[in-house]
Amino acid sequence: MENEKYQILLYYCYAAIEDPEAYREEHHLFCIENNIRGRIIVSSEGLNGTVSGLVEDCERYMAYVKSDARFEDTEFKIDTHHTHAFAKINVRAKEEIVHSGLRHINPREKTGKHLEPSAFKALKDQDDVVILDVRSDYEHKLGHFKNALRLDIENFRDFPDKVKELDHLRDKKVLTYCTGGIKCEKASAFLLDQGFKDVYQLHGGIIKYGLEAGGEDFEGKCYVFDNRVAIDVNQINPTVVSECYICGTKSDRMVNCANSECNIHVPICGSCGWEFEGACSDECKGHPEKRPYDGTGYYQKNSNGYNPYKGFYRKSDQAKPDPVRYESSDS
Protein backbone atom coordinates (compact mmCIF):
# COMPACT_ATOMS: atom_id res chain seq x y z
CA MET A 1 0.00 0.00 0.00
CA GLU A 2 1.11 3.54 -0.75
CA ASN A 3 1.25 4.71 2.88
CA GLU A 4 3.20 1.66 4.05
CA LYS A 5 6.68 3.13 4.04
CA TYR A 6 8.07 0.67 6.56
CA GLN A 7 9.06 -2.97 6.36
CA ILE A 8 9.11 -5.75 8.93
CA LEU A 9 11.85 -8.35 8.45
CA LEU A 10 11.76 -11.83 9.93
CA TYR A 11 14.88 -13.97 9.54
CA TYR A 12 17.31 -16.45 11.04
CA CYS A 13 20.59 -18.00 10.04
CA TYR A 14 22.44 -20.91 11.60
CA ALA A 15 26.14 -20.08 11.31
CA ALA A 16 29.10 -20.29 13.67
CA ILE A 17 29.94 -17.04 15.51
CA GLU A 18 33.19 -17.30 17.45
CA ASP A 19 32.67 -14.21 19.62
CA PRO A 20 28.90 -13.59 19.97
CA GLU A 21 29.31 -10.70 22.41
CA ALA A 22 31.65 -8.79 20.13
CA TYR A 23 29.38 -9.32 17.14
CA ARG A 24 26.37 -8.36 19.26
CA GLU A 25 27.96 -4.96 19.91
CA GLU A 26 28.79 -4.43 16.25
CA HIS A 27 25.30 -5.44 15.20
CA HIS A 28 23.67 -3.28 17.86
CA LEU A 29 25.57 -0.20 16.73
CA PHE A 30 24.67 -0.74 13.09
CA CYS A 31 21.00 -0.95 14.03
CA ILE A 32 20.87 2.22 16.10
CA GLU A 33 22.86 4.16 13.52
CA ASN A 34 20.42 3.08 10.78
CA ASN A 35 17.17 3.46 12.73
CA ILE A 36 16.46 -0.28 12.88
CA ARG A 37 14.29 -1.43 15.76
CA GLY A 38 13.36 -4.91 16.91
CA ARG A 39 14.57 -7.98 18.76
CA ILE A 40 17.71 -9.82 17.67
CA ILE A 41 19.45 -12.78 19.27
CA VAL A 42 23.13 -13.49 18.64
CA SER A 43 24.55 -16.86 19.63
CA SER A 44 27.53 -19.03 18.86
CA GLU A 45 25.11 -20.94 16.59
CA GLY A 46 23.84 -17.94 14.57
CA LEU A 47 21.33 -15.10 14.31
CA ASN A 48 17.60 -14.78 14.85
CA GLY A 49 15.69 -11.54 14.48
CA THR A 50 12.55 -9.59 13.76
CA VAL A 51 13.16 -5.94 12.96
CA SER A 52 11.40 -2.96 11.42
CA GLY A 53 12.42 0.24 9.70
CA LEU A 54 11.87 2.49 6.71
CA VAL A 55 12.19 0.61 3.42
CA GLU A 56 15.58 2.16 2.64
CA ASP A 57 16.87 1.41 6.16
CA CYS A 58 15.71 -2.20 5.91
CA GLU A 59 17.39 -2.59 2.54
CA ARG A 60 20.61 -1.29 4.08
CA TYR A 61 20.21 -3.69 7.01
CA MET A 62 19.66 -6.73 4.77
CA ALA A 63 22.71 -5.79 2.73
CA TYR A 64 24.73 -5.46 5.95
CA VAL A 65 23.76 -8.93 7.16
CA LYS A 66 24.35 -10.60 3.80
CA SER A 67 27.71 -8.84 3.33
CA ASP A 68 29.09 -11.09 6.07
CA ALA A 69 30.09 -14.41 4.49
CA ARG A 70 28.71 -16.27 7.52
CA PHE A 71 25.20 -14.98 6.82
CA GLU A 72 25.19 -14.56 3.04
CA ASP A 73 22.45 -17.18 2.55
CA THR A 74 20.07 -15.57 5.07
CA GLU A 75 16.51 -15.45 3.79
CA PHE A 76 14.35 -12.51 4.86
CA LYS A 77 10.57 -12.69 5.08
CA ILE A 78 9.46 -9.15 4.23
CA ASP A 79 6.14 -7.54 5.14
CA THR A 80 5.04 -3.92 4.78
CA HIS A 81 3.64 -1.70 7.51
CA HIS A 82 2.64 1.91 8.10
CA THR A 83 5.07 2.45 10.98
CA HIS A 84 7.72 0.76 13.12
CA ALA A 85 6.57 -2.55 14.63
CA PHE A 86 8.85 -2.07 17.64
CA ALA A 87 9.47 0.74 20.11
CA LYS A 88 13.21 0.14 20.44
CA ILE A 89 16.16 -2.02 19.42
CA ASN A 90 17.22 -4.93 21.60
CA VAL A 91 20.18 -7.10 20.58
CA ARG A 92 21.12 -9.85 23.01
CA ALA A 93 23.73 -12.58 23.20
CA LYS A 94 22.24 -15.90 24.32
CA GLU A 95 23.06 -19.60 24.45
CA GLU A 96 20.74 -20.44 21.53
CA ILE A 97 18.99 -18.39 18.87
CA VAL A 98 15.75 -20.12 19.87
CA HIS A 99 15.56 -21.76 23.28
CA SER A 100 15.18 -25.51 22.74
CA GLY A 101 17.73 -27.21 24.98
CA LEU A 102 18.93 -29.07 21.87
CA ARG A 103 22.41 -27.60 21.77
CA HIS A 104 23.83 -30.86 20.37
CA ILE A 105 21.84 -30.46 17.15
CA ASN A 106 23.31 -28.45 14.28
CA PRO A 107 20.71 -27.86 11.55
CA ARG A 108 23.47 -27.28 9.01
CA GLU A 109 24.46 -30.92 9.52
CA LYS A 110 21.05 -32.54 10.01
CA THR A 111 17.50 -31.27 9.66
CA GLY A 112 14.21 -32.14 7.99
CA LYS A 113 13.77 -31.70 4.24
CA HIS A 114 12.77 -28.14 3.36
CA LEU A 115 9.48 -27.75 1.51
CA GLU A 116 8.72 -24.53 -0.31
CA PRO A 117 5.14 -23.26 0.27
CA SER A 118 3.83 -24.67 -3.02
CA ALA A 119 5.28 -28.12 -2.26
CA PHE A 120 3.94 -28.04 1.31
CA LYS A 121 0.49 -27.13 -0.03
CA ALA A 122 0.57 -30.04 -2.49
CA LEU A 123 1.69 -32.57 0.11
CA LYS A 124 -0.19 -31.57 3.27
CA ASP A 125 -3.52 -33.32 2.51
CA GLN A 126 -2.18 -36.71 1.48
CA ASP A 127 -3.32 -39.72 3.53
CA ASP A 128 0.15 -40.69 4.76
CA VAL A 129 0.97 -37.17 6.00
CA VAL A 130 0.79 -35.62 9.47
CA ILE A 131 1.04 -31.85 9.81
CA LEU A 132 2.79 -31.03 13.08
CA ASP A 133 2.64 -27.58 14.70
CA VAL A 134 5.78 -27.10 16.83
CA ARG A 135 4.77 -23.73 18.31
CA SER A 136 3.51 -22.96 21.82
CA ASP A 137 -0.15 -23.47 22.72
CA TYR A 138 -1.01 -19.75 22.91
CA GLU A 139 0.20 -19.42 19.32
CA HIS A 140 -1.65 -22.34 17.77
CA LYS A 141 -4.86 -21.55 19.65
CA LEU A 142 -5.01 -18.29 17.71
CA GLY A 143 -4.36 -19.95 14.36
CA HIS A 144 -3.12 -23.20 12.81
CA PHE A 145 -3.24 -25.30 9.67
CA LYS A 146 -6.40 -27.28 9.07
CA ASN A 147 -6.08 -30.80 10.56
CA ALA A 148 -2.72 -29.99 12.16
CA LEU A 149 -1.57 -31.91 15.22
CA ARG A 150 -1.01 -29.33 17.95
CA LEU A 151 1.04 -30.05 21.05
CA ASP A 152 0.19 -28.81 24.54
CA ILE A 153 3.42 -26.93 25.25
CA GLU A 154 3.97 -23.57 26.92
CA ASN A 155 7.44 -23.09 25.41
CA PHE A 156 9.42 -24.62 22.57
CA ARG A 157 11.88 -26.06 25.10
CA ASP A 158 9.05 -28.44 26.10
CA PHE A 159 8.95 -29.95 22.60
CA PRO A 160 11.56 -32.72 23.13
CA ASP A 161 9.57 -34.18 26.04
CA LYS A 162 6.42 -34.35 23.89
CA VAL A 163 7.98 -36.32 21.06
CA LYS A 164 7.42 -39.62 22.88
CA GLU A 165 3.69 -39.00 22.38
CA LEU A 166 4.24 -39.17 18.62
CA ASP A 167 5.61 -42.71 18.43
CA HIS A 168 2.51 -43.94 16.59
CA LEU A 169 3.35 -41.59 13.70
CA ARG A 170 6.77 -43.00 12.86
CA ASP A 171 5.52 -44.52 9.59
CA LYS A 172 3.96 -41.24 8.41
CA LYS A 173 5.43 -38.31 6.53
CA VAL A 174 5.74 -35.64 9.24
CA LEU A 175 5.44 -32.04 8.01
CA THR A 176 6.53 -29.58 10.69
CA TYR A 177 5.74 -25.87 10.63
CA CYS A 178 6.16 -22.76 12.78
CA THR A 179 5.99 -18.99 12.37
CA GLY A 180 9.12 -18.31 10.32
CA GLY A 181 10.88 -21.68 10.09
CA ILE A 182 13.48 -21.45 12.83
CA LYS A 183 11.86 -23.81 15.35
CA CYS A 184 11.36 -26.43 12.64
CA GLU A 185 15.10 -26.58 11.96
CA LYS A 186 15.74 -28.19 15.34
CA ALA A 187 12.32 -29.81 15.80
CA SER A 188 12.61 -31.76 12.56
CA ALA A 189 16.24 -32.64 13.31
CA PHE A 190 15.24 -33.94 16.74
CA LEU A 191 12.50 -36.11 15.19
CA LEU A 192 15.13 -37.62 12.90
CA ASP A 193 17.40 -38.10 15.90
CA GLN A 194 14.58 -40.02 17.63
CA GLY A 195 14.14 -42.44 14.75
CA PHE A 196 11.52 -40.78 12.55
CA LYS A 197 12.43 -41.46 8.92
CA ASP A 198 10.41 -39.11 6.71
CA VAL A 199 10.49 -35.60 8.17
CA TYR A 200 9.90 -32.29 6.40
CA GLN A 201 9.61 -28.64 7.35
CA LEU A 202 7.74 -25.70 5.84
CA HIS A 203 10.56 -23.49 4.60
CA GLY A 204 9.98 -19.91 5.74
CA GLY A 205 7.10 -20.97 7.97
CA ILE A 206 3.57 -19.63 8.08
CA ILE A 207 4.73 -16.16 7.08
CA LYS A 208 6.25 -17.28 3.79
CA TYR A 209 3.30 -19.60 3.13
CA GLY A 210 0.96 -16.63 3.42
CA LEU A 211 3.10 -14.41 1.20
CA GLU A 212 3.74 -17.00 -1.53
CA ALA A 213 0.82 -19.48 -1.39
CA GLY A 214 -2.04 -17.27 -0.26
CA GLY A 215 -2.28 -18.95 3.13
CA GLU A 216 -4.92 -21.46 2.03
CA ASP A 217 -6.16 -23.74 4.86
CA PHE A 218 -4.41 -21.79 7.57
CA GLU A 219 -7.25 -21.27 10.01
CA GLY A 220 -7.30 -18.15 12.19
CA LYS A 221 -4.50 -15.62 12.52
CA CYS A 222 -0.78 -16.00 12.99
CA TYR A 223 0.72 -14.85 16.27
CA VAL A 224 3.77 -12.63 15.71
CA PHE A 225 6.33 -11.26 18.15
CA ASP A 226 6.02 -7.56 17.42
CA ASN A 227 3.51 -4.80 18.08
CA ARG A 228 1.04 -6.20 15.52
CA VAL A 229 0.54 -9.29 17.77
CA ALA A 230 -1.67 -11.13 15.25
CA ILE A 231 -1.71 -10.96 11.45
CA ASP A 232 -3.89 -12.30 8.65
CA VAL A 233 -2.34 -15.10 6.61
CA ASN A 234 -5.17 -16.71 4.66
CA GLN A 235 -6.36 -14.76 1.63
CA ILE A 236 -8.31 -17.69 0.15
CA ASN A 237 -10.54 -19.36 2.77
CA PRO A 238 -10.04 -17.42 6.04
CA THR A 239 -11.74 -18.43 9.28
CA VAL A 240 -11.67 -17.50 12.96
CA VAL A 241 -10.82 -20.38 15.31
CA SER A 242 -9.95 -18.70 18.61
CA GLU A 243 -12.55 -17.86 21.26
CA CYS A 244 -13.01 -14.97 23.65
CA TYR A 245 -11.42 -15.88 26.97
CA ILE A 246 -14.42 -14.45 28.84
CA CYS A 247 -17.60 -15.26 26.90
CA GLY A 248 -16.48 -17.98 24.47
CA THR A 249 -17.62 -16.25 21.27
CA LYS A 250 -15.35 -16.43 18.23
CA SER A 251 -12.70 -13.74 18.46
CA ASP A 252 -9.13 -13.28 17.25
CA ARG A 253 -8.63 -10.00 19.07
CA MET A 254 -5.53 -10.63 21.19
CA VAL A 255 -5.09 -8.40 24.24
CA ASN A 256 -3.10 -8.26 27.46
CA CYS A 257 -5.14 -8.26 30.66
CA ALA A 258 -5.32 -4.70 31.98
CA ASN A 259 -4.20 -5.95 35.39
CA SER A 260 -0.43 -5.58 35.09
CA GLU A 261 0.14 -8.30 37.68
CA CYS A 262 -1.84 -10.75 35.56
CA ASN A 263 -0.99 -9.49 32.04
CA ILE A 264 -2.27 -12.76 30.50
CA HIS A 265 -2.25 -12.61 26.70
CA VAL A 266 -5.53 -14.01 25.36
CA PRO A 267 -8.33 -13.32 22.86
CA ILE A 268 -11.01 -11.02 24.31
CA CYS A 269 -13.84 -9.78 22.12
CA GLY A 270 -14.57 -6.06 21.83
CA SER A 271 -17.75 -6.26 23.89
CA CYS A 272 -16.09 -8.04 26.81
CA GLY A 273 -13.10 -5.75 26.47
CA TRP A 274 -15.20 -2.70 27.28
CA GLU A 275 -17.40 -4.47 29.84
CA PHE A 276 -14.39 -5.70 31.81
CA GLU A 277 -12.33 -2.56 31.11
CA GLY A 278 -9.61 -4.60 29.44
CA ALA A 279 -9.36 -7.14 32.27
CA CYS A 280 -9.73 -10.90 31.85
CA SER A 281 -11.98 -11.41 34.89
CA ASP A 282 -13.97 -9.60 37.59
CA GLU A 283 -11.05 -10.13 39.96
CA CYS A 284 -8.61 -8.42 37.57
CA LYS A 285 -11.15 -5.69 36.80
CA GLY A 286 -11.15 -4.69 40.47
CA HIS A 287 -7.42 -5.10 41.00
CA PRO A 288 -5.53 -1.96 42.18
CA GLU A 289 -2.87 -2.52 39.49
CA LYS A 290 -5.38 -2.42 36.62
CA ARG A 291 -4.22 -0.10 33.86
CA PRO A 292 -6.52 2.34 32.02
CA TYR A 293 -8.14 0.65 29.01
CA ASP A 294 -8.18 2.44 25.66
CA GLY A 295 -9.89 -0.25 23.60
CA THR A 296 -6.72 -1.83 22.23
CA GLY A 297 -5.57 -4.05 25.06
CA TYR A 298 -1.98 -3.22 24.21
CA TYR A 299 0.28 -1.65 26.81
CA GLN A 300 3.68 -0.31 25.92
CA LYS A 301 6.30 -1.60 28.34
CA ASN A 302 7.92 0.97 30.58
CA SER A 303 11.19 1.87 28.90
CA ASN A 304 12.81 2.86 32.23
CA GLY A 305 14.76 5.66 30.58
CA TYR A 306 15.69 3.49 27.60
CA ASN A 307 18.80 4.68 25.80
CA PRO A 308 19.84 2.72 22.69
CA TYR A 309 23.49 3.61 23.37
CA LYS A 310 23.40 2.21 26.90
CA GLY A 311 26.44 -0.04 27.36
CA PHE A 312 28.58 2.06 25.04
CA TYR A 313 30.49 5.28 25.38
CA ARG A 314 31.85 7.62 22.75
CA LYS A 315 35.60 7.67 22.36
CA SER A 316 37.36 9.83 19.79
CA ASP A 317 39.58 7.90 17.44
CA GLN A 318 42.93 9.70 17.63
CA ALA A 319 43.88 8.61 14.13
CA LYS A 320 40.45 9.47 12.76
CA PRO A 321 38.86 12.13 14.95
CA ASP A 322 35.79 12.18 12.72
CA PRO A 323 33.56 10.19 12.73
CA VAL A 324 33.14 9.02 16.32
CA ARG A 325 33.80 5.41 17.30
CA TYR A 326 31.81 3.54 19.94
CA GLU A 327 33.32 1.11 22.39
CA SER A 328 31.87 -1.02 25.15
CA SER A 329 31.90 0.58 28.57
CA ASP A 330 32.64 -2.85 30.02
CA SER A 331 35.89 -3.35 28.13
mmCIF file of N, CA and C in Angstrom, residues 13 52 79 81 98 111 136 151 285 292 323:
data_model
loop_
_atom_site.group_PDB
_atom_site.id
_atom_site.type_symbol
_atom_site.label_atom_id
_atom_site.label_comp_id
_atom_site.label_asym_id
_atom_site.label_seq_id
_atom_site.Cartn_x
_atom_site.Cartn_y
_atom_site.Cartn_z
ATOM 1 N N CYS A 13 19.517 -17.343 10.767
ATOM 2 C CA CYS A 13 20.595 -17.997 10.040
ATOM 3 C C CYS A 13 21.443 -18.791 11.028
ATOM 4 N N SER A 52 12.193 -3.836 12.279
ATOM 5 C CA SER A 52 11.402 -2.961 11.421
ATOM 6 C C SER A 52 12.177 -1.687 11.144
ATOM 7 N N ASP A 79 7.506 -8.040 5.142
ATOM 8 C CA ASP A 79 6.136 -7.543 5.141
ATOM 9 C C ASP A 79 6.175 -6.021 5.194
ATOM 10 N N HIS A 81 4.398 -2.234 6.377
ATOM 11 C CA HIS A 81 3.643 -1.701 7.512
ATOM 12 C C HIS A 81 3.653 -0.179 7.422
ATOM 13 N N VAL A 98 17.111 -19.859 19.392
ATOM 14 C CA VAL A 98 15.749 -20.120 19.866
ATOM 15 C C VAL A 98 15.898 -21.180 20.955
ATOM 16 N N THR A 111 18.795 -31.885 9.427
ATOM 17 C CA THR A 111 17.501 -31.266 9.658
ATOM 18 C C THR A 111 16.507 -31.875 8.680
ATOM 19 N N SER A 136 4.126 -22.914 20.485
ATOM 20 C CA SER A 136 3.513 -22.958 21.816
ATOM 21 C C SER A 136 1.997 -22.906 21.711
ATOM 22 N N LEU A 151 0.554 -29.558 19.777
ATOM 23 C CA LEU A 151 1.041 -30.054 21.053
ATOM 24 C C LEU A 151 0.714 -29.081 22.182
ATOM 25 N N LYS A 285 -10.489 -6.979 37.028
ATOM 26 C CA LYS A 285 -11.147 -5.685 36.805
ATOM 27 C C LYS A 285 -11.078 -4.814 38.055
ATOM 28 N N PRO A 292 -5.408 1.756 32.778
ATOM 29 C CA PRO A 292 -6.518 2.344 32.017
ATOM 30 C C PRO A 292 -6.653 1.635 30.667
ATOM 31 N N PRO A 323 34.656 10.190 11.781
ATOM 32 C CA PRO A 323 33.557 10.187 12.733
ATOM 33 C C PRO A 323 33.931 9.582 14.084
#
